[in-house]
mmCIF file of C-alpha atoms and ligand atoms in Angstrom:
data_model
loop_
_atom_site.group_PDB
_atom_site.id
_atom_site.type_symbol
_atom_site.label_atom_id
_atom_site.label_comp_id
_atom_site.label_asym_id
_atom_site.label_seq_id
_atom_site.Cartn_x
_atom_site.Cartn_y
_atom_site.Cartn_z
ATOM 1 C CA MET A 389 0.004 -0.075 0.078
ATOM 2 C CA HIS A 390 0.913 3.775 -0.622
ATOM 3 C CA VAL A 391 1.629 6.472 1.522
ATOM 4 C CA ALA A 392 -0.108 9.245 -0.302
ATOM 5 C CA ALA A 393 1.425 12.716 -0.166
ATOM 6 C CA GLU A 394 0.911 14.111 3.386
ATOM 7 C CA VAL A 395 -0.542 17.370 3.849
ATOM 8 C CA LEU A 396 1.856 20.292 4.953
ATOM 9 C CA GLY A 397 -0.328 23.383 3.657
ATOM 10 C CA HIS A 398 -3.333 22.877 6.187
ATOM 11 C CA LYS A 399 -4.791 26.118 5.853
ATOM 12 C CA GLN A 400 -4.132 25.561 2.036
ATOM 13 C CA LYS A 401 -5.884 22.388 2.372
ATOM 14 C CA GLN A 402 -9.034 23.780 4.257
ATOM 15 C CA ALA A 403 -9.417 26.460 1.758
ATOM 16 C CA TRP A 404 -9.296 23.995 -1.055
ATOM 17 C CA LEU A 405 -12.171 21.867 0.861
ATOM 18 C CA ASP A 406 -13.977 24.903 1.535
ATOM 19 C CA LYS A 407 -13.502 26.384 -2.148
ATOM 20 C CA VAL A 408 -12.072 29.602 -1.003
ATOM 21 C CA LEU A 409 -8.870 31.024 -1.882
ATOM 22 C CA PRO A 410 -6.005 30.050 0.751
ATOM 23 C CA PRO A 411 -4.217 32.666 2.305
ATOM 24 C CA VAL A 412 -0.834 34.380 1.540
ATOM 25 C CA GLU A 413 1.829 32.433 3.606
ATOM 26 C CA GLN A 414 5.170 32.767 4.412
ATOM 27 C CA VAL A 415 6.515 28.957 4.275
ATOM 28 C CA GLN A 416 10.282 29.428 5.457
ATOM 29 C CA PRO A 417 12.173 32.719 6.089
ATOM 30 C CA GLY A 418 12.694 34.545 2.972
ATOM 31 C CA LEU A 419 10.012 32.246 0.806
ATOM 32 C CA TRP A 420 6.388 33.054 0.327
ATOM 33 C CA SER A 421 3.222 31.688 -1.039
ATOM 34 C CA ILE A 422 0.712 33.603 -3.268
ATOM 35 C CA PRO A 423 -2.861 31.854 -4.489
ATOM 36 C CA VAL A 424 -3.674 33.428 -7.587
ATOM 37 C CA GLU A 425 -6.889 32.713 -8.779
ATOM 38 C CA ILE A 426 -7.710 30.973 -12.486
ATOM 39 C CA PRO A 427 -10.884 32.028 -14.345
ATOM 40 C CA ILE A 428 -11.455 28.546 -15.399
ATOM 41 C CA LYS A 429 -12.308 25.465 -13.113
ATOM 42 C CA PRO A 430 -11.533 23.216 -12.057
ATOM 43 C CA LEU A 431 -7.814 24.130 -10.716
ATOM 44 C CA ARG A 432 -9.048 27.687 -8.855
ATOM 45 C CA TYR A 433 -6.003 29.063 -8.163
ATOM 46 C CA VAL A 434 -2.223 28.682 -9.193
ATOM 47 C CA LEU A 435 0.497 28.924 -6.478
ATOM 48 C CA VAL A 436 3.199 31.780 -7.149
ATOM 49 C CA TYR A 437 6.017 31.392 -4.949
ATOM 50 C CA VAL A 438 8.234 34.247 -3.910
ATOM 51 C CA LEU A 439 12.098 33.959 -3.278
ATOM 52 C CA GLU A 440 13.476 36.738 -1.192
ATOM 53 C CA THR A 441 17.019 38.000 -2.010
ATOM 54 C CA PRO A 442 19.266 40.638 -1.265
ATOM 55 C CA LYS A 443 18.137 42.570 -4.688
ATOM 56 C CA GLY A 444 14.837 42.279 -4.524
ATOM 57 C CA VAL A 445 12.493 39.375 -5.178
ATOM 58 C CA ALA A 446 12.345 36.379 -7.954
ATOM 59 C CA ILE A 447 8.886 34.244 -8.305
ATOM 60 C CA ILE A 448 8.411 30.787 -9.276
ATOM 61 C CA ASP A 449 5.441 30.860 -12.282
ATOM 62 C CA ALA A 450 3.185 34.250 -12.432
ATOM 63 C CA GLY A 451 -0.352 33.863 -12.553
ATOM 64 C CA TRP A 452 -3.104 34.080 -15.196
ATOM 65 C CA ASN A 453 -2.886 37.038 -17.461
ATOM 66 C CA ASP A 454 -5.743 39.099 -16.359
ATOM 67 C CA GLU A 455 -6.117 42.138 -14.630
ATOM 68 C CA LYS A 456 -7.571 40.641 -11.474
ATOM 69 C CA SER A 457 -4.682 38.145 -11.056
ATOM 70 C CA TYR A 458 -2.125 40.634 -11.474
ATOM 71 C CA GLN A 459 -3.554 42.497 -8.637
ATOM 72 C CA THR A 460 -3.857 39.733 -6.175
ATOM 73 C CA LEU A 461 -0.298 39.020 -7.203
ATOM 74 C CA SER A 462 0.504 42.536 -6.401
ATOM 75 C CA GLU A 463 -1.481 42.456 -3.191
ATOM 76 C CA GLY A 464 0.026 39.255 -2.145
ATOM 77 C CA LEU A 465 3.605 41.149 -2.388
ATOM 78 C CA ALA A 466 2.560 43.753 -0.609
ATOM 79 C CA THR A 467 1.997 41.038 2.294
ATOM 80 C CA ALA A 468 5.472 39.835 1.727
ATOM 81 C CA GLY A 469 6.751 43.501 2.046
ATOM 82 C CA TYR A 470 7.436 43.969 -1.719
ATOM 83 C CA ALA A 471 6.547 45.355 -4.963
ATOM 84 C CA VAL A 472 5.747 44.409 -8.308
ATOM 85 C CA SER A 473 8.721 46.533 -9.208
ATOM 86 C CA ASP A 474 10.961 44.294 -6.903
ATOM 87 C CA ILE A 475 10.960 41.257 -8.993
ATOM 88 C CA HIS A 476 14.312 40.798 -11.047
ATOM 89 C CA ASP A 477 13.470 37.081 -12.233
ATOM 90 C CA VAL A 478 10.306 35.207 -13.084
ATOM 91 C CA LEU A 479 11.188 31.117 -13.138
ATOM 92 C CA VAL A 480 8.325 29.338 -15.137
ATOM 93 C CA THR A 481 8.026 25.662 -14.417
ATOM 94 C CA HIS A 482 6.127 25.594 -18.163
ATOM 95 C CA VAL A 483 3.941 27.577 -20.399
ATOM 96 C CA HIS A 484 0.521 26.784 -19.602
ATOM 97 C CA PRO A 485 -1.011 30.093 -18.770
ATOM 98 C CA ASP A 486 -1.727 29.867 -15.554
ATOM 99 C CA HIS A 487 2.239 29.596 -14.893
ATOM 100 C CA PHE A 488 3.307 31.644 -17.849
ATOM 101 C CA GLY A 489 0.466 34.221 -18.007
ATOM 102 C CA LEU A 490 1.845 37.346 -16.470
ATOM 103 C CA ALA A 491 5.353 36.799 -17.201
ATOM 104 C CA LYS A 492 5.636 39.149 -20.440
ATOM 105 C CA ARG A 493 3.519 41.839 -18.622
ATOM 106 C CA LEU A 494 5.997 41.622 -15.364
ATOM 107 C CA ARG A 495 9.037 41.968 -17.512
ATOM 108 C CA GLU A 496 7.637 44.891 -19.360
ATOM 109 C CA GLU A 497 7.305 46.520 -16.026
ATOM 110 C CA THR A 498 10.200 45.618 -14.067
ATOM 111 C CA GLY A 499 12.736 44.470 -16.621
ATOM 112 C CA ALA A 500 12.928 40.876 -14.758
ATOM 113 C CA ARG A 501 14.075 38.242 -16.514
ATOM 114 C CA ILE A 502 12.252 35.342 -17.612
ATOM 115 C CA ALA A 503 13.768 31.710 -17.395
ATOM 116 C CA LEU A 504 12.535 28.617 -19.072
ATOM 117 C CA HIS A 505 13.535 25.183 -20.319
ATOM 118 C CA SER A 506 14.783 25.330 -23.952
ATOM 119 C CA ALA A 507 12.512 22.623 -24.982
ATOM 120 C CA GLU A 508 9.870 24.661 -23.334
ATOM 121 C CA ALA A 509 10.686 27.764 -25.270
ATOM 122 C CA LYS A 510 10.120 25.825 -28.497
ATOM 123 C CA THR A 511 6.245 25.362 -27.714
ATOM 124 C CA LEU A 512 5.739 29.301 -27.362
ATOM 125 C CA MET A 513 3.609 31.048 -29.866
ATOM 126 C CA ILE A 514 5.581 33.868 -30.596
ATOM 127 C CA GLU A 515 5.492 34.219 -34.963
ATOM 128 C CA PRO A 516 2.376 33.962 -36.528
ATOM 129 C CA HIS A 517 3.463 30.756 -38.858
ATOM 130 C CA GLN A 518 3.659 28.836 -35.341
ATOM 131 C CA GLU A 519 -0.195 29.825 -34.911
ATOM 132 C CA VAL A 520 -1.135 28.571 -38.404
ATOM 133 C CA GLN A 521 0.989 25.210 -38.007
ATOM 134 C CA TRP A 522 -0.816 24.403 -34.970
ATOM 135 C CA GLN A 523 -3.899 24.870 -36.283
ATOM 136 C CA MET A 524 -3.525 22.143 -39.111
ATOM 137 C CA GLU A 525 -2.000 20.085 -36.898
ATOM 138 C CA SER A 526 -4.807 20.668 -34.635
ATOM 139 C CA GLU A 527 -7.080 19.147 -37.451
ATOM 140 C CA VAL A 528 -4.949 16.456 -38.217
ATOM 141 C CA ARG A 529 -5.079 15.158 -35.152
ATOM 142 C CA ALA A 530 -8.919 15.296 -34.987
ATOM 143 C CA VAL A 531 -9.161 13.110 -38.104
ATOM 144 C CA GLN A 532 -6.438 11.025 -36.848
ATOM 145 C CA HIS A 533 -8.643 10.291 -33.435
ATOM 146 C CA GLY A 534 -12.049 10.378 -34.705
ATOM 147 C CA ILE A 535 -13.349 13.533 -33.377
ATOM 148 C CA PRO A 536 -16.888 14.037 -34.811
ATOM 149 C CA LEU A 537 -17.297 17.150 -36.726
ATOM 150 C CA GLU A 538 -19.142 19.557 -34.207
ATOM 151 C CA ASP A 539 -17.183 18.632 -31.404
ATOM 152 C CA GLN A 540 -14.127 19.784 -33.655
ATOM 153 C CA GLU A 541 -16.361 22.970 -34.259
ATOM 154 C CA GLN A 542 -16.622 23.245 -30.790
ATOM 155 C CA MET A 543 -12.762 22.828 -30.011
ATOM 156 C CA LYS A 544 -12.167 25.824 -32.470
ATOM 157 C CA ARG A 545 -14.257 27.982 -30.608
ATOM 158 C CA GLU A 546 -12.894 26.829 -27.484
ATOM 159 C CA VAL A 547 -9.194 27.494 -28.305
ATOM 160 C CA GLY A 548 -10.199 30.918 -29.698
ATOM 161 C CA GLU A 549 -11.727 31.984 -26.400
ATOM 162 C CA PHE A 550 -8.354 30.585 -24.537
ATOM 163 C CA ARG A 551 -6.108 32.193 -26.949
ATOM 164 C CA LYS A 552 -7.069 35.919 -25.754
ATOM 165 C CA PHE A 553 -5.194 35.150 -22.300
ATOM 166 C CA VAL A 554 -2.068 33.954 -23.877
ATOM 167 C CA ASP A 555 0.536 36.651 -24.547
ATOM 168 C CA HIS A 556 4.083 34.964 -25.223
ATOM 169 C CA SER A 557 7.485 36.283 -25.713
ATOM 170 C CA ALA A 558 10.815 34.807 -25.854
ATOM 171 C CA PRO A 559 12.410 33.890 -22.448
ATOM 172 C CA ASP A 560 15.606 35.564 -21.594
ATOM 173 C CA VAL A 561 17.159 32.812 -20.004
ATOM 174 C CA LEU A 562 17.216 29.658 -21.808
ATOM 175 C CA LEU A 563 17.458 26.572 -19.103
ATOM 176 C CA GLU A 564 18.411 23.034 -19.160
ATOM 177 C CA ASP A 565 18.588 20.130 -16.759
ATOM 178 C CA GLY A 566 20.658 20.573 -13.637
ATOM 179 C CA ASP A 567 21.189 24.074 -14.144
ATOM 180 C CA ALA A 568 21.969 26.440 -11.203
ATOM 181 C CA LEU A 569 20.301 29.293 -11.364
ATOM 182 C CA ALA A 570 21.853 32.427 -10.492
ATOM 183 C CA LEU A 571 19.660 33.799 -7.640
ATOM 184 C CA PRO A 572 21.688 35.111 -4.878
ATOM 185 C CA ASP A 573 21.253 33.546 -1.510
ATOM 186 C CA TRP A 574 19.440 30.483 -2.976
ATOM 187 C CA ASP A 575 20.927 27.160 -4.266
ATOM 188 C CA LEU A 576 18.255 26.305 -6.719
ATOM 189 C CA LYS A 577 18.796 24.006 -9.225
ATOM 190 C CA GLY A 578 16.248 23.021 -12.090
ATOM 191 C CA ILE A 579 15.547 19.414 -12.644
ATOM 192 C CA TRP A 580 14.019 18.931 -16.607
ATOM 193 C CA THR A 581 10.575 17.123 -16.087
ATOM 194 C CA PRO A 582 9.038 16.706 -19.629
ATOM 195 C CA GLY A 583 5.764 15.091 -19.661
ATOM 196 C CA HIS A 584 2.732 17.556 -18.880
ATOM 197 C CA THR A 585 4.679 19.332 -21.399
ATOM 198 C CA PRO A 586 8.039 19.032 -23.372
ATOM 199 C CA GLY A 587 9.821 21.336 -21.427
ATOM 200 C CA HIS A 588 8.197 21.249 -17.547
ATOM 201 C CA MET A 589 10.589 22.093 -14.961
ATOM 202 C CA CYS A 590 10.973 21.320 -11.326
ATOM 203 C CA PHE A 591 13.296 23.294 -8.916
ATOM 204 C CA VAL A 592 15.344 21.997 -6.241
ATOM 205 C CA GLU A 593 16.738 23.776 -2.933
ATOM 206 C CA PRO A 594 18.598 20.899 -1.097
ATOM 207 C CA GLU A 595 19.880 23.210 1.787
ATOM 208 C CA ARG A 596 16.157 24.379 2.225
ATOM 209 C CA ARG A 597 14.313 21.049 1.648
ATOM 210 C CA ILE A 598 12.124 21.799 -0.739
ATOM 211 C CA MET A 599 11.164 21.183 -4.340
ATOM 212 C CA PHE A 600 8.951 23.351 -6.464
ATOM 213 C CA THR A 601 6.742 20.543 -8.364
ATOM 214 C CA GLY A 602 5.064 22.888 -10.403
ATOM 215 C CA ASP A 603 2.283 20.808 -12.093
ATOM 216 C CA HIS A 604 4.500 17.531 -12.578
ATOM 217 C CA VAL A 605 3.500 16.299 -9.080
ATOM 218 C CA LEU A 606 0.345 17.908 -7.303
ATOM 219 C CA PRO A 607 -0.772 16.201 -3.796
ATOM 220 C CA ARG A 608 -3.871 15.008 -5.282
ATOM 221 C CA ILE A 609 -4.871 15.708 -8.744
ATOM 222 C CA THR A 610 -3.275 13.740 -11.326
ATOM 223 C CA PRO A 611 -1.804 16.192 -14.180
ATOM 224 C CA ASN A 612 -3.036 15.968 -17.634
ATOM 225 C CA ILE A 613 -0.515 14.788 -19.627
ATOM 226 C CA SER A 614 -2.066 15.139 -23.276
ATOM 227 C CA VAL A 615 -0.563 15.169 -26.351
ATOM 228 C CA HIS A 616 -0.984 17.883 -28.995
ATOM 229 C CA SER A 617 1.174 19.812 -31.564
ATOM 230 C CA ASN A 618 3.349 21.308 -28.680
ATOM 231 C CA ASN A 619 3.667 17.885 -26.666
ATOM 232 C CA PRO A 620 5.272 14.307 -28.844
ATOM 233 C CA PRO A 621 3.359 11.476 -28.943
ATOM 234 C CA ASP A 622 5.771 10.112 -26.309
ATOM 235 C CA SER A 623 4.758 12.250 -23.312
ATOM 236 C CA LEU A 624 3.435 9.627 -21.211
ATOM 237 C CA ALA A 625 6.652 7.500 -21.465
ATOM 238 C CA ARG A 626 8.858 10.619 -20.641
ATOM 239 C CA TYR A 627 6.378 11.441 -17.911
ATOM 240 C CA LEU A 628 6.801 8.468 -16.087
ATOM 241 C CA ASP A 629 10.628 8.650 -16.776
ATOM 242 C CA SER A 630 10.233 12.172 -14.810
ATOM 243 C CA LEU A 631 8.652 10.997 -12.093
ATOM 244 C CA THR A 632 11.221 8.193 -11.335
ATOM 245 C CA LYS A 633 13.586 11.371 -11.514
ATOM 246 C CA VAL A 634 11.989 13.846 -9.005
ATOM 247 C CA GLY A 635 11.204 10.453 -6.892
ATOM 248 C CA ARG A 636 15.186 10.057 -6.759
ATOM 249 C CA VAL A 637 16.175 13.526 -6.188
ATOM 250 C CA ALA A 638 13.684 13.831 -3.316
ATOM 251 C CA ASP A 639 15.182 10.548 -2.040
ATOM 252 C CA THR A 640 18.288 12.280 -1.434
ATOM 253 C CA ILE A 641 16.785 15.124 0.656
ATOM 254 C CA GLU A 642 15.670 14.347 4.021
ATOM 255 C CA ASP A 643 12.343 15.364 4.631
ATOM 256 C CA CYS A 644 11.794 17.407 1.303
ATOM 257 C CA MET A 645 8.715 19.553 1.275
ATOM 258 C CA GLY A 646 6.918 19.465 -2.047
ATOM 259 C CA LEU A 647 5.855 23.025 -3.105
ATOM 260 C CA PRO A 648 3.203 22.492 -6.065
ATOM 261 C CA GLY A 649 1.478 24.543 -8.635
ATOM 262 C CA HIS A 650 -1.805 24.225 -7.241
ATOM 263 C CA GLU A 651 -3.744 22.400 -4.057
ATOM 264 C CA TYR A 652 -1.386 22.483 -1.326
ATOM 265 C CA ARG A 653 2.256 21.999 0.379
ATOM 266 C CA TYR A 654 2.953 18.242 0.889
ATOM 267 C CA ALA A 655 5.492 15.793 2.244
ATOM 268 C CA GLY A 656 6.106 12.439 0.339
ATOM 269 C CA ILE A 657 7.079 13.410 -2.998
ATOM 270 C CA ARG A 658 8.538 10.333 -3.693
ATOM 271 C CA ALA A 659 5.703 8.335 -2.289
ATOM 272 C CA ARG A 660 3.159 10.453 -4.659
ATOM 273 C CA ALA A 661 5.291 10.030 -7.362
ATOM 274 C CA ASP A 662 5.153 6.386 -7.015
ATOM 275 C CA GLU A 663 1.306 6.687 -6.784
ATOM 276 C CA LEU A 664 1.291 8.325 -9.699
ATOM 277 C CA ILE A 665 3.331 5.646 -11.724
ATOM 278 C CA GLU A 666 0.736 3.228 -10.610
ATOM 279 C CA HIS A 667 -2.379 5.251 -11.189
ATOM 280 C CA HIS A 668 -1.198 5.529 -15.230
ATOM 281 C CA GLU A 669 -0.053 1.836 -15.385
ATOM 282 C CA GLU A 670 -3.799 1.242 -14.094
ATOM 283 C CA ARG A 671 -5.134 3.383 -16.701
ATOM 284 C CA LEU A 672 -2.830 1.674 -19.494
ATOM 285 C CA GLU A 673 -4.820 -1.498 -18.426
ATOM 286 C CA GLU A 674 -7.872 -0.241 -18.584
ATOM 287 C CA LEU A 675 -7.607 1.316 -21.849
ATOM 288 C CA ARG A 676 -6.056 -1.873 -23.491
ATOM 289 C CA ALA A 677 -8.791 -3.950 -21.960
ATOM 290 C CA ILE A 678 -11.203 -1.429 -23.822
ATOM 291 C CA VAL A 679 -9.442 -2.173 -27.096
ATOM 292 C CA ALA A 680 -9.555 -6.016 -26.628
ATOM 293 C CA ASP A 681 -13.386 -5.780 -25.918
ATOM 294 C CA GLN A 682 -13.963 -3.567 -28.831
ATOM 295 C CA PRO A 683 -11.451 -4.214 -31.694
ATOM 296 C CA GLY A 684 -11.363 -1.372 -34.142
ATOM 297 C CA VAL A 685 -12.574 1.653 -31.647
ATOM 298 C CA THR A 686 -11.362 5.218 -32.119
ATOM 299 C CA THR A 687 -9.421 7.046 -29.526
ATOM 300 C CA TRP A 688 -12.335 9.412 -29.348
ATOM 301 C CA GLU A 689 -14.650 6.423 -28.581
ATOM 302 C CA ILE A 690 -12.091 5.156 -26.125
ATOM 303 C CA SER A 691 -11.807 8.350 -24.121
ATOM 304 C CA GLN A 692 -15.435 7.986 -23.629
ATOM 305 C CA ARG A 693 -15.493 4.569 -22.231
ATOM 306 C CA LEU A 694 -12.507 5.291 -19.574
ATOM 307 C CA SER A 695 -13.504 5.916 -16.295
ATOM 308 C CA TRP A 696 -13.951 9.134 -15.008
ATOM 309 C CA SER A 697 -15.044 10.823 -11.830
ATOM 310 C CA ARG A 698 -18.275 12.008 -13.193
ATOM 311 C CA ASP A 699 -20.126 10.407 -16.500
ATOM 312 C CA TRP A 700 -18.424 11.527 -19.639
ATOM 313 C CA SER A 701 -21.623 12.563 -21.404
ATOM 314 C CA THR A 702 -21.830 15.137 -18.527
ATOM 315 C CA PHE A 703 -18.412 16.911 -19.801
ATOM 316 C CA ARG A 704 -18.295 20.029 -21.368
ATOM 317 C CA PHE A 705 -15.889 20.806 -23.942
ATOM 318 C CA PRO A 706 -12.730 21.617 -22.192
ATOM 319 C CA GLU A 707 -12.927 18.587 -20.225
ATOM 320 C CA ARG A 708 -13.534 16.242 -23.030
ATOM 321 C CA ARG A 709 -10.647 17.586 -24.603
ATOM 322 C CA SER A 710 -8.626 16.926 -22.083
ATOM 323 C CA ALA A 711 -10.219 13.513 -21.631
ATOM 324 C CA LEU A 712 -9.156 12.791 -25.529
ATOM 325 C CA GLY A 713 -5.809 13.827 -24.459
ATOM 326 C CA GLU A 714 -5.515 11.159 -21.754
ATOM 327 C CA ALA A 715 -6.921 8.878 -23.816
ATOM 328 C CA ILE A 716 -4.609 9.568 -26.943
ATOM 329 C CA ALA A 717 -1.297 9.535 -24.456
ATOM 330 C CA HIS A 718 -2.193 6.292 -23.386
ATOM 331 C CA ALA A 719 -3.055 4.585 -26.507
ATOM 332 C CA GLU A 720 0.478 6.021 -28.022
ATOM 333 C CA LEU A 721 2.435 4.640 -24.953
ATOM 334 C CA LEU A 722 0.874 0.788 -25.543
ATOM 335 C CA ALA A 723 1.497 1.035 -29.327
ATOM 336 C CA GLN A 724 5.057 2.165 -28.048
ATOM 337 C CA ARG A 725 4.937 -1.033 -25.937
ATOM 338 C CA GLY A 726 4.079 -3.130 -28.664
ATOM 339 C CA VAL A 727 0.697 -3.928 -27.401
ATOM 340 C CA LEU A 728 -1.695 -1.725 -29.573
ATOM 341 C CA THR A 729 -1.742 -0.642 -32.972
ATOM 342 C CA PRO A 730 -3.763 2.046 -34.791
ATOM 343 C CA GLY A 731 -3.545 0.510 -38.132
ATOM 344 C CA SER A 732 -2.660 2.513 -41.438
ATOM 345 C CA GLU A 733 -5.941 4.332 -42.255
ATOM 346 C CA PRO A 734 -6.094 8.398 -41.459
ATOM 347 C CA THR A 735 -8.005 7.822 -38.559
ATOM 348 C CA ALA A 736 -6.499 5.285 -35.972
ATOM 349 C CA HIS A 737 -9.000 2.066 -35.305
ATOM 350 C CA TRP A 738 -7.154 0.356 -32.049
ATOM 351 C CA ARG A 739 -6.409 -2.717 -31.934
ATOM 352 C CA LEU A 740 -4.347 -5.342 -29.801
ATOM 353 C CA VAL A 741 -1.006 -6.584 -31.511
ATOM 354 C CA GLU A 742 -1.410 -10.615 -32.536
ATOM 355 C CA ARG A 743 1.230 -12.170 -30.488
HETATM 356 ZN ZN1 LIG B 911 0.226 23.158 -16.653
HETATM 357 ZN ZN1 LIG B 912 -1.409 24.437 -14.077
#
């Protein structure tokens, strides 16, 4: 049996249960956590971490790109005794809008440097041709996975809605696995953890016995490992490897505290990483059984048959898209393992590989 992640952020956990925003908290001397609201469900808020330095502050992740989030961040900094103008570095775990969001605006206002893993920087939408390419790839994928036409239309509308919050620009510092971050008073090191996104990074500070785990390891939620044009088809295999990797690093640090991008602080990073690996192995088996039961099934159909916390038919479109992403990632991994084959038509019809 597993020892699940142990709650350390009790006020955060209570706030999560009460469906309210947790307080701004000092986690350790020189380290603060600021919850910044996300206007879309179900994550509610992203945790921005403030690291004090002799020059001002560095932040890990930046919150959603809207005025309300900016105000929340600004007020949170004031609670910690700082202002937005004190930010000199923005370290980004990954480019999802709840994490990268305000980075560009903060740089424009303060001259802060934005640091990001090099593989993540490649997924930023900066040039117009990247957007066109992204749309074309999405259409190919829709055919490949058998998404019905009306759902494709819905997906386009939803992506359009979402795009207005995304304001990307190139980072100032490109990070690689194991890089030490040049932050005075901090012995912070980046760990490349591809999977949730291609260039997701966790940051570890062994002296302080902490690891910022972004969306890679969350105490309760299973992060979505979807496959889309920005994430390669082997994203789930990479994710599982990255879980083993952070588990190993955490094991070298006694009582290492996990500081996640959502939910609450926790202990037991290794145990939680192992639990997530096991979750995905169970999911792989469930998917294999669906294909065995219904040979020729499309990925879209698989996404409807997988077990979810609620019935798939009640899902709104963003949830359907996540569900499909999860089905794709797991089917692709089973194909890599030689268990399933998609056949050769434009639309994948999954079957078991004859042995
Ligand atoms: Zn994310
Ligand atoms: Zn997130």
